[in-house]
Amino acid sequence: MNPLLFRIPPLPHYIASGFNHYPPGYQHPNRQHIKVFDLLVVRQGCLYIGEEERRFTVKAGDALILRPDCHHFGTEGCREETAYYWLHFQTFHDWPALPGSALDSGSPNEPVSGLPASFFNISSFNLALSQFVTLLQPAKIEELLAQLGQLQATAHLESVRFRQQALFQDILQLLAASVKPEQHSSQSTVCAEQAASFLRAHYREEITTAMLGDSLNFHPVYIARCMNKAYGCAPMEYLLRYRIEQSKLLLMQTSFPIARIAEEVGFNQAPYFSSTFMKLEGLSPREYRQRFS
């Protein structure tokens, strides 16, 4: 099943939650365009729900996310006592259910509007959640949902509202962990992620495309194609940009000379580091440092 893609930041936002317990015969209400996501986690029994043309049998230990822009309805009454948690949440980004995987859409990450991308490479990323999934840790999610329910009476307090959001992020992590890797990661995505991990782990060293290919057991041309699709740049450009990002942290957090910082982040020559920094950031390393001093 195609995942729902949530663009982060900002994080999806918790609104309200509760717990329902019904006798046999209960049928989920007929609703349309409720304008919030509705997460259902069944603790006991089974829910029979339709959303547009799709049909779901949601058993104990399963979770279902109903979309805000669709018509959902009960397809039949419960055959036994049924208890389930519900949770409403919303996001500030578009959240299309794209064909294929979250990172297989071919769209590179875009900078988040309003954030100081000139200082740090702050970019959004995808959280892929399966609309219907059998939970890996249903008891843990039920425990978190129960905690949210206990906080409802004091939800007018700022500290409690913050706690609600923190609990909800834990729930999202457990939902994401329940999605099998093959459901949202193609081979090209895996290749790109492995290449990025290698480059980030060895950025202080001298790296060639041949070395990268030998390490990953992929042809360098294929690695370049995968990284261009996932990150919008070739491996060596990715490495260069990562080195510059690390140098920006050292410029701000240390008093190291420019030459030492160049060496620390994998540049053999300080002039090449300075020219690369100027090209990517629009100012010299020294000018960048002066902004924070």
XYZ file of C-alpha atoms in Angstrom:
293
model
C 0.000 0.000 0.000
C 1.287 3.442 -0.893
C 2.482 5.416 2.138
C 1.183 8.737 3.332
C 4.069 11.206 3.111
C 4.418 13.870 5.782
C 6.909 16.648 5.082
C 8.908 17.676 8.175
C 9.454 20.259 9.674
C 7.093 21.268 11.110
C 6.040 18.059 12.809
C 2.465 16.793 12.525
C 0.400 18.342 15.310
C -1.668 16.478 17.928
C -5.231 17.769 18.362
C -7.294 15.371 20.508
C -7.685 11.700 21.354
C -9.922 9.274 23.231
C -10.993 5.679 23.834
C -14.196 4.010 22.645
C -15.722 0.705 23.755
C -18.770 -0.661 21.927
C -20.912 -3.843 22.013
C -21.414 -6.086 18.967
C -23.315 -4.358 16.193
C -21.525 -1.013 16.436
C -20.740 0.453 13.030
C -18.241 3.228 12.422
C -20.061 6.506 11.599
C -20.441 7.803 8.062
C -18.266 10.944 7.779
C -16.894 13.074 4.985
C -14.080 15.663 4.788
C -13.528 15.951 8.544
C -10.399 18.074 7.850
C -8.165 16.168 10.312
C -6.351 12.849 10.169
C -8.035 10.188 12.302
C -5.694 7.503 13.673
C -7.509 4.380 14.927
C -5.690 1.758 17.036
C -7.809 -1.306 17.838
C -7.246 -2.869 21.239
C -10.015 -5.482 21.197
C -12.334 -6.857 18.535
C -12.406 -5.594 14.956
C -13.531 -2.535 12.994
C -14.820 -2.780 9.417
C -14.210 0.536 7.672
C -14.314 1.874 4.138
C -12.587 4.970 2.774
C -13.702 5.889 -0.740
C -13.109 2.673 -2.747
C -10.802 1.058 -0.160
C -11.940 -1.433 2.502
C -10.133 -2.178 5.780
C -10.514 -4.901 8.386
C -8.794 -3.420 11.442
C -8.114 -6.095 14.054
C -6.600 -5.891 17.531
C -2.994 -4.737 17.131
C -3.711 -2.927 13.851
C -3.682 0.812 13.145
C -5.492 2.748 10.431
C -5.112 6.408 9.425
C -8.216 7.931 7.838
C -7.480 10.891 5.582
C -9.013 14.335 6.165
C -10.269 14.795 2.617
C -12.064 11.473 2.082
C -15.418 9.852 2.770
C -15.142 7.092 5.382
C -17.838 4.819 6.730
C -18.526 1.516 8.438
C -18.882 -1.361 6.003
C -20.518 -3.635 8.594
C -21.216 -3.807 12.307
C -18.756 -5.245 14.815
C -19.181 -8.976 15.386
C -17.869 -8.818 18.951
C -17.120 -6.302 21.680
C -14.717 -3.804 20.185
C -12.483 -1.249 21.887
C -10.196 1.193 20.146
C -8.225 4.385 20.632
C -8.728 7.328 18.285
C -6.441 10.320 17.748
C -6.914 13.413 15.594
C -3.878 15.176 14.155
C -3.003 17.557 11.339
C 0.013 18.746 9.397
C 0.936 22.077 7.849
C 2.425 20.588 4.664
C 0.849 18.783 1.736
C 0.650 15.062 2.401
C -0.075 13.246 -0.886
C -0.092 9.463 -0.960
C 2.430 9.163 -3.771
C 2.906 6.019 -5.846
C 6.073 4.213 -4.844
C 8.216 5.087 -1.882
C 8.762 8.230 0.133
C 12.218 8.870 -1.274
C 11.556 7.336 -4.674
C 9.547 10.335 -5.835
C 12.636 11.900 -7.395
C 12.119 15.183 -5.568
C 15.187 16.495 -3.720
C 14.709 18.048 -0.320
C 13.788 21.721 -0.424
C 14.886 24.323 2.162
C 12.240 25.171 4.727
C 10.803 28.636 4.160
C 11.786 31.197 6.762
C 14.725 29.294 8.253
C 18.307 30.632 8.124
C 19.521 28.269 5.387
C 22.456 30.607 4.692
C 23.942 29.636 8.062
C 22.970 25.968 8.215
C 21.631 23.528 5.676
C 18.168 23.164 7.146
C 15.945 21.134 4.851
C 12.710 19.232 5.143
C 12.447 15.454 4.942
C 9.779 12.805 4.526
C 8.073 10.719 7.191
C 6.388 7.740 5.535
C 3.476 6.172 7.424
C 1.479 3.252 6.107
C -2.225 4.060 6.084
C -2.934 0.547 7.400
C -0.364 -1.419 9.372
C -0.028 -4.224 11.898
C 1.826 -2.660 14.810
C 5.177 -4.014 15.967
C 4.577 -2.760 19.522
C 0.807 -2.400 20.006
C 1.052 -2.416 23.810
C 3.500 0.497 23.764
C 1.284 2.587 21.499
C -1.764 1.778 23.651
C 0.184 2.905 26.730
C 1.048 6.239 25.069
C -2.552 6.738 23.952
C -3.767 6.029 27.482
C -1.339 8.659 28.806
C -2.755 11.166 26.325
C -6.236 10.398 27.616
C -5.169 11.037 31.204
C -3.839 14.469 30.220
C -7.102 15.601 28.637
C -8.501 17.190 31.804
C -5.467 19.459 32.189
C -4.861 20.149 28.490
C -5.476 23.866 29.058
C -2.060 24.109 30.754
C 0.889 25.033 28.536
C 3.173 22.400 30.078
C 0.560 19.693 29.495
C 0.033 20.692 25.873
C 3.782 20.363 25.322
C 3.683 16.916 26.941
C 0.839 15.916 24.598
C 2.908 16.811 21.543
C 5.907 14.880 22.888
C 3.786 11.759 23.445
C 2.344 12.096 19.953
C 5.841 12.194 18.426
C 6.599 8.923 20.248
C 3.466 7.453 18.665
C 4.577 8.594 15.209
C 7.949 6.912 15.739
C 6.273 3.620 16.612
C 3.948 3.889 13.609
C 6.904 4.539 11.302
C 8.848 1.635 12.829
C 5.944 -0.695 11.982
C 6.364 -0.038 8.246
C 8.537 -2.681 6.607
C 11.625 -1.150 4.953
C 10.717 -2.568 1.548
C 7.408 -0.688 1.686
C 9.092 2.706 1.426
C 12.684 2.091 0.289
C 13.584 1.093 -3.255
C 17.027 -0.231 -4.186
C 18.002 3.191 -5.513
C 17.004 4.793 -2.213
C 18.998 2.224 -0.236
C 22.033 2.802 -2.461
C 21.819 6.590 -2.044
C 21.426 6.335 1.735
C 24.365 3.936 2.046
C 26.526 6.235 -0.063
C 25.573 9.270 2.022
C 26.317 7.358 5.237
C 29.754 6.364 3.945
C 30.600 9.915 2.866
C 29.482 11.389 6.184
C 31.451 8.813 8.169
C 34.667 9.340 6.180
C 34.435 13.008 5.170
C 37.776 13.836 6.839
C 39.546 11.333 4.566
C 40.466 11.479 0.899
C 37.611 9.786 -0.961
C 37.253 8.889 -4.641
C 34.228 7.631 -6.558
C 36.072 4.345 -7.133
C 36.600 3.955 -3.380
C 32.918 4.641 -2.785
C 31.908 2.061 -5.391
C 34.214 -0.593 -3.905
C 32.822 0.068 -0.423
C 29.168 -0.268 -1.471
C 29.591 -2.893 -4.213
C 27.758 -0.651 -6.671
C 29.106 0.889 -9.879
C 30.070 4.558 -9.349
C 27.783 5.643 -12.209
C 24.816 3.905 -10.576
C 25.652 5.488 -7.201
C 25.769 8.926 -8.824
C 22.389 8.355 -10.462
C 20.842 7.227 -7.171
C 22.250 10.167 -5.215
C 21.104 12.649 -7.845
C 17.604 11.201 -7.562
C 17.531 11.204 -3.747
C 19.597 14.296 -2.888
C 19.802 16.305 -6.091
C 23.589 16.096 -6.409
C 26.418 13.697 -7.254
C 28.485 11.990 -4.511
C 31.468 14.336 -4.654
C 29.246 17.402 -4.510
C 27.392 15.873 -1.562
C 30.756 15.300 0.157
C 31.879 18.858 -0.566
C 28.693 20.359 0.833
C 28.867 18.167 3.940
C 32.464 19.222 4.568
C 31.438 22.880 4.332
C 28.552 22.305 6.765
C 30.987 20.773 9.269
C 33.399 23.668 8.789
C 30.611 26.148 9.598
C 30.134 24.469 12.976
C 33.865 24.712 13.713
C 33.969 28.360 12.624
C 31.168 29.183 15.035
C 32.126 26.943 17.958
C 35.958 27.094 17.989
C 38.767 29.590 17.575
C 40.786 27.255 15.322
C 42.724 28.980 12.521
C 41.164 28.692 9.068
C 43.947 26.375 7.903
C 43.291 23.943 10.759
C 39.542 23.956 10.114
C 40.209 23.172 6.449
C 42.316 20.196 7.503
C 39.773 19.055 10.113
C 37.022 18.739 7.491
C 39.050 16.996 4.797
C 40.545 19.778 2.647
C 44.212 19.357 1.805
C 44.749 23.033 1.000
C 43.352 26.015 2.899
C 43.017 28.221 -0.249
C 40.839 25.557 -1.915
C 38.716 25.361 1.234
C 38.265 29.140 1.294
C 37.352 29.350 -2.388
C 34.875 26.479 -2.052
C 33.343 28.077 1.030
C 32.980 31.381 -0.819
C 31.385 29.667 -3.802
C 28.800 27.803 -1.735
C 28.088 30.368 0.998
C 28.705 33.694 -0.740
C 31.215 34.882 1.869
C 34.640 33.839 3.123
C 35.171 31.594 6.180
C 36.538 34.589 8.088
C 33.511 36.731 7.217
C 31.208 33.900 8.255
C 32.957 33.647 11.633
C 32.747 37.396 12.180
C 28.951 37.209 12.011
C 28.995 35.319 15.309
C 31.692 37.309 17.094
